[in-house]
Amino acid sequence: MRPAPRARAGRRGPRRFTRRDLAVLGVLLGLPVLLDLAIVWGPTLASIGLSFTSWDGLGEIRWVGGKNYATLFTDYPQFWPAVRNNLLWLGFLGLVATPFGLFLAVLLDRGVRFSRFYQSTLYMPVVLSLAIVGFIAQLVFSRDQGALNAVLANQDHPVDWLGDPDLNIWMVLIAAAWRHTGYVMILYLAGLKSVDASLKEAAAIDGASERQTFFRVVFPTLRPVNVIVGVITVIEALRAFDIVYAINHGRNGLELLSVLVTDNIIGEASRIGFGSAIAVVLLTVSLGFIATYLVQELRGEKQT
């Protein structure tokens, strides 16, 4: 006779963590949280507090309330041009560079010849820092020895592409978009590779054109990629700093909020409280754009 099967053990209760488990969790979770608080949220909260004070970094910290913000909005000439340039930056990257990156991704996804070469070439600017892109922009758009004036044969009456405040912001935006386009292209190309081919086949059977298939079938499935690209575009536009600083230290038409923060905090004036107020404005604008975009995308995802 076969031995009777053993009765199944009862369902185990929740596992209790040992001291060793708790120590490991504390190290693996606690240290990153502490580093995040110390490096990110600590300075953020300190900047918010300092924005209501007057401090030069050495003397006594004096509470001034909302005086820094009042001066910023009404009696600081560089502020509104910097806000305009940041909005131009956001609009140019969002409405020109990002759609162009999507267009390149769609072309490469169709399997054109030498697609690997094109991917590497278009992605190459992404590995460069914006400071390097700024130096390259100087070589291209320089008034006296720039490549653009040489190509246009403007040696007798050269155009000051980077010195003219009506032109330099657009030249810098083209340089920044050159780098941003490759990043967006790679993100969308990865998203397009993950689209189920059966969806395209079904749309083709139903008589949809390639354009209808893309906008009504393929593009809606790229919603997660759209969220990532949208957030990255906002962050890139609002944190732009090194490219304009490498060209002319963010002056004469290239003012940005990030440059104003740096000039006031570590510049000769050392107005840390006033610079912190500009940083808080930049933080508020960044969080506002990102939160609004994420909420809209999440609502659209729930509806679908």
Coordinates of C-alpha atoms in Angstrom, one line a residue:
M1 CA 0.0 0.0 0.0
R2 CA 1.1 3.5 -0.8
P3 CA 1.7 5.7 2.1
A4 CA -1.0 8.3 2.7
P5 CA 0.0 11.7 1.2
R6 CA 1.0 14.2 3.7
A7 CA -1.5 16.8 4.6
R8 CA -0.7 20.2 3.0
A9 CA 0.8 22.6 5.3
G10 CA -1.4 25.5 6.3
R11 CA -1.0 28.8 4.6
R12 CA 2.0 30.6 6.0
G13 CA 1.5 33.9 7.7
P14 CA 3.3 37.1 6.8
R15 CA 7.0 36.7 7.0
R16 CA 8.7 38.5 9.8
F17 CA 11.7 40.5 9.0
T18 CA 14.8 39.7 10.9
R19 CA 17.2 42.4 12.2
R20 CA 19.5 41.6 9.3
D21 CA 16.6 42.2 6.8
L22 CA 15.7 45.5 8.4
A23 CA 19.3 46.6 8.4
V24 CA 19.6 45.7 4.7
L25 CA 16.3 47.6 3.9
G26 CA 17.5 50.5 5.9
V27 CA 20.7 50.7 4.0
L28 CA 19.2 50.1 0.5
L29 CA 16.2 52.4 1.0
G30 CA 17.3 54.8 3.7
L31 CA 20.6 56.0 2.1
P32 CA 19.0 57.0 -1.2
V33 CA 16.2 58.8 0.6
L34 CA 18.7 60.6 2.8
L35 CA 20.8 61.5 -0.2
D36 CA 17.6 62.8 -2.0
L37 CA 16.6 64.9 0.9
A38 CA 20.1 66.3 1.4
I39 CA 20.9 67.0 -2.3
V40 CA 17.5 67.8 -3.8
W41 CA 14.8 68.7 -1.3
G42 CA 17.1 70.2 1.3
P43 CA 18.5 72.9 -1.0
T44 CA 15.0 73.3 -2.5
L45 CA 13.4 74.1 0.8
A46 CA 16.4 76.2 1.8
S47 CA 16.0 78.3 -1.4
I48 CA 12.3 78.8 -0.7
G49 CA 13.1 80.0 2.8
L50 CA 16.0 82.2 1.7
S51 CA 13.8 83.8 -1.0
F52 CA 12.1 85.8 1.7
T53 CA 15.4 87.1 3.1
S54 CA 18.2 89.4 2.3
W55 CA 21.6 87.7 2.6
D56 CA 25.0 88.1 1.0
G57 CA 26.3 84.7 2.1
L58 CA 28.5 86.1 5.0
G59 CA 26.6 88.6 7.1
E60 CA 23.3 88.4 9.0
I61 CA 20.2 86.9 7.3
R62 CA 17.5 89.6 7.4
W63 CA 13.8 88.8 6.8
V64 CA 12.3 91.0 4.1
G65 CA 9.1 89.1 3.3
G66 CA 7.9 89.4 -0.3
K67 CA 10.2 92.3 -1.1
N68 CA 12.5 90.2 -3.4
Y69 CA 9.5 89.0 -5.4
A70 CA 8.1 92.6 -5.7
T71 CA 11.5 93.8 -6.9
L72 CA 11.8 90.9 -9.3
F73 CA 8.5 91.5 -11.0
T74 CA 8.5 95.3 -11.1
D75 CA 12.1 96.6 -10.8
Y76 CA 14.4 94.0 -12.4
P77 CA 14.8 94.7 -16.2
Q78 CA 16.4 91.4 -17.0
F79 CA 13.6 89.3 -15.6
W80 CA 10.9 89.6 -18.3
P81 CA 13.3 89.1 -21.2
A82 CA 14.5 86.0 -19.5
V83 CA 11.0 84.7 -19.1
R84 CA 10.3 85.4 -22.7
N85 CA 13.4 83.6 -23.8
N86 CA 12.6 80.6 -21.7
L87 CA 9.1 80.5 -23.2
L88 CA 10.6 80.8 -26.7
W89 CA 12.9 77.9 -25.8
L90 CA 10.0 75.8 -24.7
G91 CA 7.9 76.6 -27.7
F92 CA 10.7 76.0 -30.2
L93 CA 11.7 72.7 -28.7
G94 CA 8.1 71.6 -28.3
L95 CA 6.7 72.7 -31.7
V96 CA 9.7 72.4 -34.0
A97 CA 12.5 70.1 -32.6
T98 CA 10.2 67.4 -31.0
P99 CA 7.9 67.0 -34.1
F100 CA 11.0 66.9 -36.3
G101 CA 12.5 64.1 -34.1
L102 CA 9.3 62.2 -34.4
F103 CA 9.4 62.6 -38.2
L104 CA 12.9 61.2 -38.3
A105 CA 11.9 58.3 -36.1
V106 CA 9.1 57.4 -38.5
L107 CA 11.4 57.5 -41.5
L108 CA 14.0 55.3 -39.8
D109 CA 11.3 52.9 -38.6
R110 CA 10.4 52.2 -42.2
G111 CA 13.7 50.5 -42.7
V112 CA 15.5 52.9 -45.0
R113 CA 19.0 52.0 -46.2
F114 CA 21.9 52.8 -43.9
S115 CA 19.4 53.4 -41.0
R116 CA 22.0 52.4 -38.5
F117 CA 24.4 55.1 -39.8
Y118 CA 21.6 57.7 -39.7
Q119 CA 20.7 56.8 -36.2
S120 CA 24.3 57.1 -35.0
T121 CA 24.8 60.4 -36.8
L122 CA 21.6 62.0 -35.6
Y123 CA 22.1 60.8 -32.1
M124 CA 25.7 61.9 -31.9
P125 CA 24.9 65.5 -30.7
V126 CA 23.1 64.0 -27.7
V127 CA 26.3 62.8 -26.2
L128 CA 27.7 66.4 -26.3
S129 CA 27.0 68.7 -23.4
L130 CA 25.3 72.0 -24.1
A131 CA 28.5 73.8 -23.3
I132 CA 30.2 72.0 -26.2
V133 CA 27.2 72.8 -28.4
G134 CA 27.6 76.4 -27.5
F135 CA 31.3 76.4 -28.6
I136 CA 30.3 74.7 -31.9
A137 CA 27.6 77.4 -32.3
Q138 CA 30.3 80.0 -32.0
L139 CA 32.4 78.4 -34.7
V140 CA 29.4 78.3 -37.0
F141 CA 27.7 81.6 -36.2
S142 CA 30.7 83.8 -35.4
R143 CA 30.7 87.2 -37.1
D144 CA 34.2 87.3 -38.4
Q145 CA 35.4 83.7 -38.8
G146 CA 32.1 81.8 -38.7
A147 CA 31.3 79.0 -41.1
L148 CA 27.8 80.4 -41.9
N149 CA 29.1 83.8 -43.1
A150 CA 31.8 82.0 -45.1
V151 CA 29.2 79.9 -46.9
L152 CA 27.0 82.9 -47.5
A153 CA 30.0 84.9 -48.8
N154 CA 29.3 87.7 -46.3
Q155 CA 32.9 88.6 -45.7
D156 CA 32.4 92.3 -46.7
H157 CA 29.3 92.8 -44.6
P158 CA 29.2 89.9 -42.2
V159 CA 26.0 89.3 -40.2
D160 CA 26.6 89.3 -36.4
W161 CA 24.5 86.2 -35.7
L162 CA 25.4 86.0 -32.0
G163 CA 25.9 89.7 -31.3
D164 CA 22.6 91.0 -32.6
P165 CA 20.0 90.6 -29.9
D166 CA 17.3 90.2 -32.5
L167 CA 19.0 87.2 -34.1
N168 CA 21.2 85.4 -31.5
I169 CA 18.3 83.8 -29.6
W170 CA 17.1 82.0 -32.8
M171 CA 20.6 80.9 -33.6
V172 CA 21.1 79.4 -30.2
L173 CA 17.7 77.7 -30.4
I174 CA 18.7 76.1 -33.7
A175 CA 21.9 74.8 -32.0
A176 CA 19.9 73.5 -29.0
A177 CA 17.3 71.9 -31.2
W178 CA 20.1 70.1 -33.1
R179 CA 20.9 68.2 -29.9
H180 CA 17.3 67.8 -28.7
T181 CA 16.1 66.3 -32.0
G182 CA 18.4 63.3 -31.8
Y183 CA 17.2 62.5 -28.2
V184 CA 13.6 62.7 -29.2
M185 CA 14.2 60.6 -32.3
I186 CA 15.7 57.7 -30.3
L187 CA 12.9 57.7 -27.8
Y188 CA 10.2 57.6 -30.5
L189 CA 12.1 55.1 -32.5
A190 CA 12.1 52.8 -29.5
G191 CA 8.4 53.3 -29.0
L192 CA 7.7 52.6 -32.7
K193 CA 9.6 49.4 -32.6
S194 CA 7.3 48.2 -29.8
V195 CA 4.0 48.9 -31.7
D196 CA 2.2 45.7 -32.5
A197 CA 2.4 45.1 -36.3
S198 CA -1.0 43.5 -36.3
L199 CA -2.6 46.9 -35.5
K200 CA -1.1 48.3 -38.7
E201 CA -2.2 45.3 -40.7
A202 CA -5.7 45.6 -39.4
A203 CA -5.9 49.3 -40.3
A204 CA -4.6 48.5 -43.8
I205 CA -7.2 45.8 -44.3
D206 CA -9.9 48.4 -43.2
G207 CA -8.7 50.7 -46.0
A208 CA -6.8 53.2 -43.9
S209 CA -4.0 55.2 -45.5
E210 CA -0.5 55.4 -44.0
R211 CA -1.3 58.8 -42.6
Q212 CA -4.6 57.7 -41.1
T213 CA -2.9 54.6 -39.7
F214 CA -0.2 56.6 -38.0
F215 CA -2.4 59.3 -36.4
R216 CA -5.3 57.1 -35.5
V217 CA -3.6 53.8 -34.6
V218 CA 0.1 54.2 -34.1
F219 CA 0.4 57.6 -32.4
P220 CA -2.2 56.9 -29.7
T221 CA -0.3 53.8 -28.7
L222 CA 2.8 56.0 -28.1
R223 CA 1.1 57.8 -25.2
P224 CA 3.8 56.6 -22.6
V225 CA 6.5 57.9 -24.9
N226 CA 4.7 61.2 -25.4
V227 CA 4.6 61.7 -21.6
I228 CA 8.4 61.1 -21.4
V229 CA 9.2 63.3 -24.3
G230 CA 6.9 66.1 -23.0
V231 CA 8.5 66.1 -19.6
I232 CA 12.0 66.0 -21.1
T233 CA 11.2 68.9 -23.4
V234 CA 9.9 71.1 -20.5
I235 CA 12.9 70.2 -18.4
E236 CA 15.4 70.9 -21.2
A237 CA 13.7 74.3 -22.0
L238 CA 13.7 75.5 -18.4
R239 CA 17.1 74.3 -17.3
A240 CA 18.9 75.6 -20.3
F241 CA 22.1 77.4 -19.1
D242 CA 25.4 76.3 -20.3
I243 CA 24.9 76.9 -24.0
V244 CA 24.2 80.6 -23.6
Y245 CA 26.8 81.0 -20.8
A246 CA 29.4 79.6 -23.2
I247 CA 28.5 82.1 -25.9
N248 CA 28.2 85.4 -24.0
H249 CA 27.4 84.6 -20.3
G250 CA 23.7 84.9 -21.0
R251 CA 23.6 88.6 -21.9
N252 CA 22.6 90.9 -24.8
G253 CA 19.5 89.0 -25.8
L254 CA 20.3 85.6 -24.4
E255 CA 19.0 86.1 -20.9
L256 CA 17.6 83.0 -19.2
L257 CA 16.2 82.5 -15.7
S258 CA 18.9 80.0 -14.8
V259 CA 21.6 82.6 -15.8
L260 CA 19.9 85.2 -13.6
V261 CA 20.0 82.8 -10.6
T262 CA 23.7 82.1 -11.1
D263 CA 24.6 85.8 -11.6
N264 CA 22.8 86.8 -8.4
I265 CA 23.9 84.0 -6.1
I266 CA 27.6 83.5 -7.1
G267 CA 28.2 86.8 -8.9
E268 CA 29.8 89.9 -7.6
A269 CA 26.6 91.1 -5.9
S270 CA 26.1 87.9 -3.9
R271 CA 22.4 88.5 -3.5
I272 CA 21.5 85.0 -2.4
G273 CA 18.0 85.9 -1.2
F274 CA 17.2 87.6 -4.5
G275 CA 18.7 84.8 -6.5
S276 CA 16.7 82.3 -4.5
A277 CA 13.5 84.1 -5.4
I278 CA 14.3 83.7 -9.1
A279 CA 15.1 80.0 -8.5
V280 CA 11.7 79.6 -6.8
V281 CA 9.9 81.2 -9.7
L282 CA 11.8 78.8 -12.1
L283 CA 10.9 75.9 -9.8
T284 CA 7.2 76.9 -9.8
V285 CA 7.0 77.3 -13.5
S286 CA 8.7 73.9 -14.1
L287 CA 6.4 72.0 -11.7
G288 CA 3.4 73.8 -13.1
F289 CA 4.2 72.7 -16.7
I290 CA 5.1 69.2 -15.7
A291 CA 2.2 68.6 -13.4
T292 CA -0.4 70.0 -15.9
Y293 CA 1.0 67.8 -18.7
L294 CA 1.1 64.7 -16.6
V295 CA -2.4 65.2 -15.3
Q296 CA -3.8 65.6 -18.9
E297 CA -1.9 62.6 -20.1
L298 CA -3.1 60.4 -17.2
R299 CA -6.7 61.5 -17.8
G300 CA -6.4 60.7 -21.4
E301 CA -5.0 57.3 -20.6
K302 CA -7.9 56.5 -18.3
Q303 CA -10.4 57.5 -20.9
T304 CA -8.9 55.2 -23.5

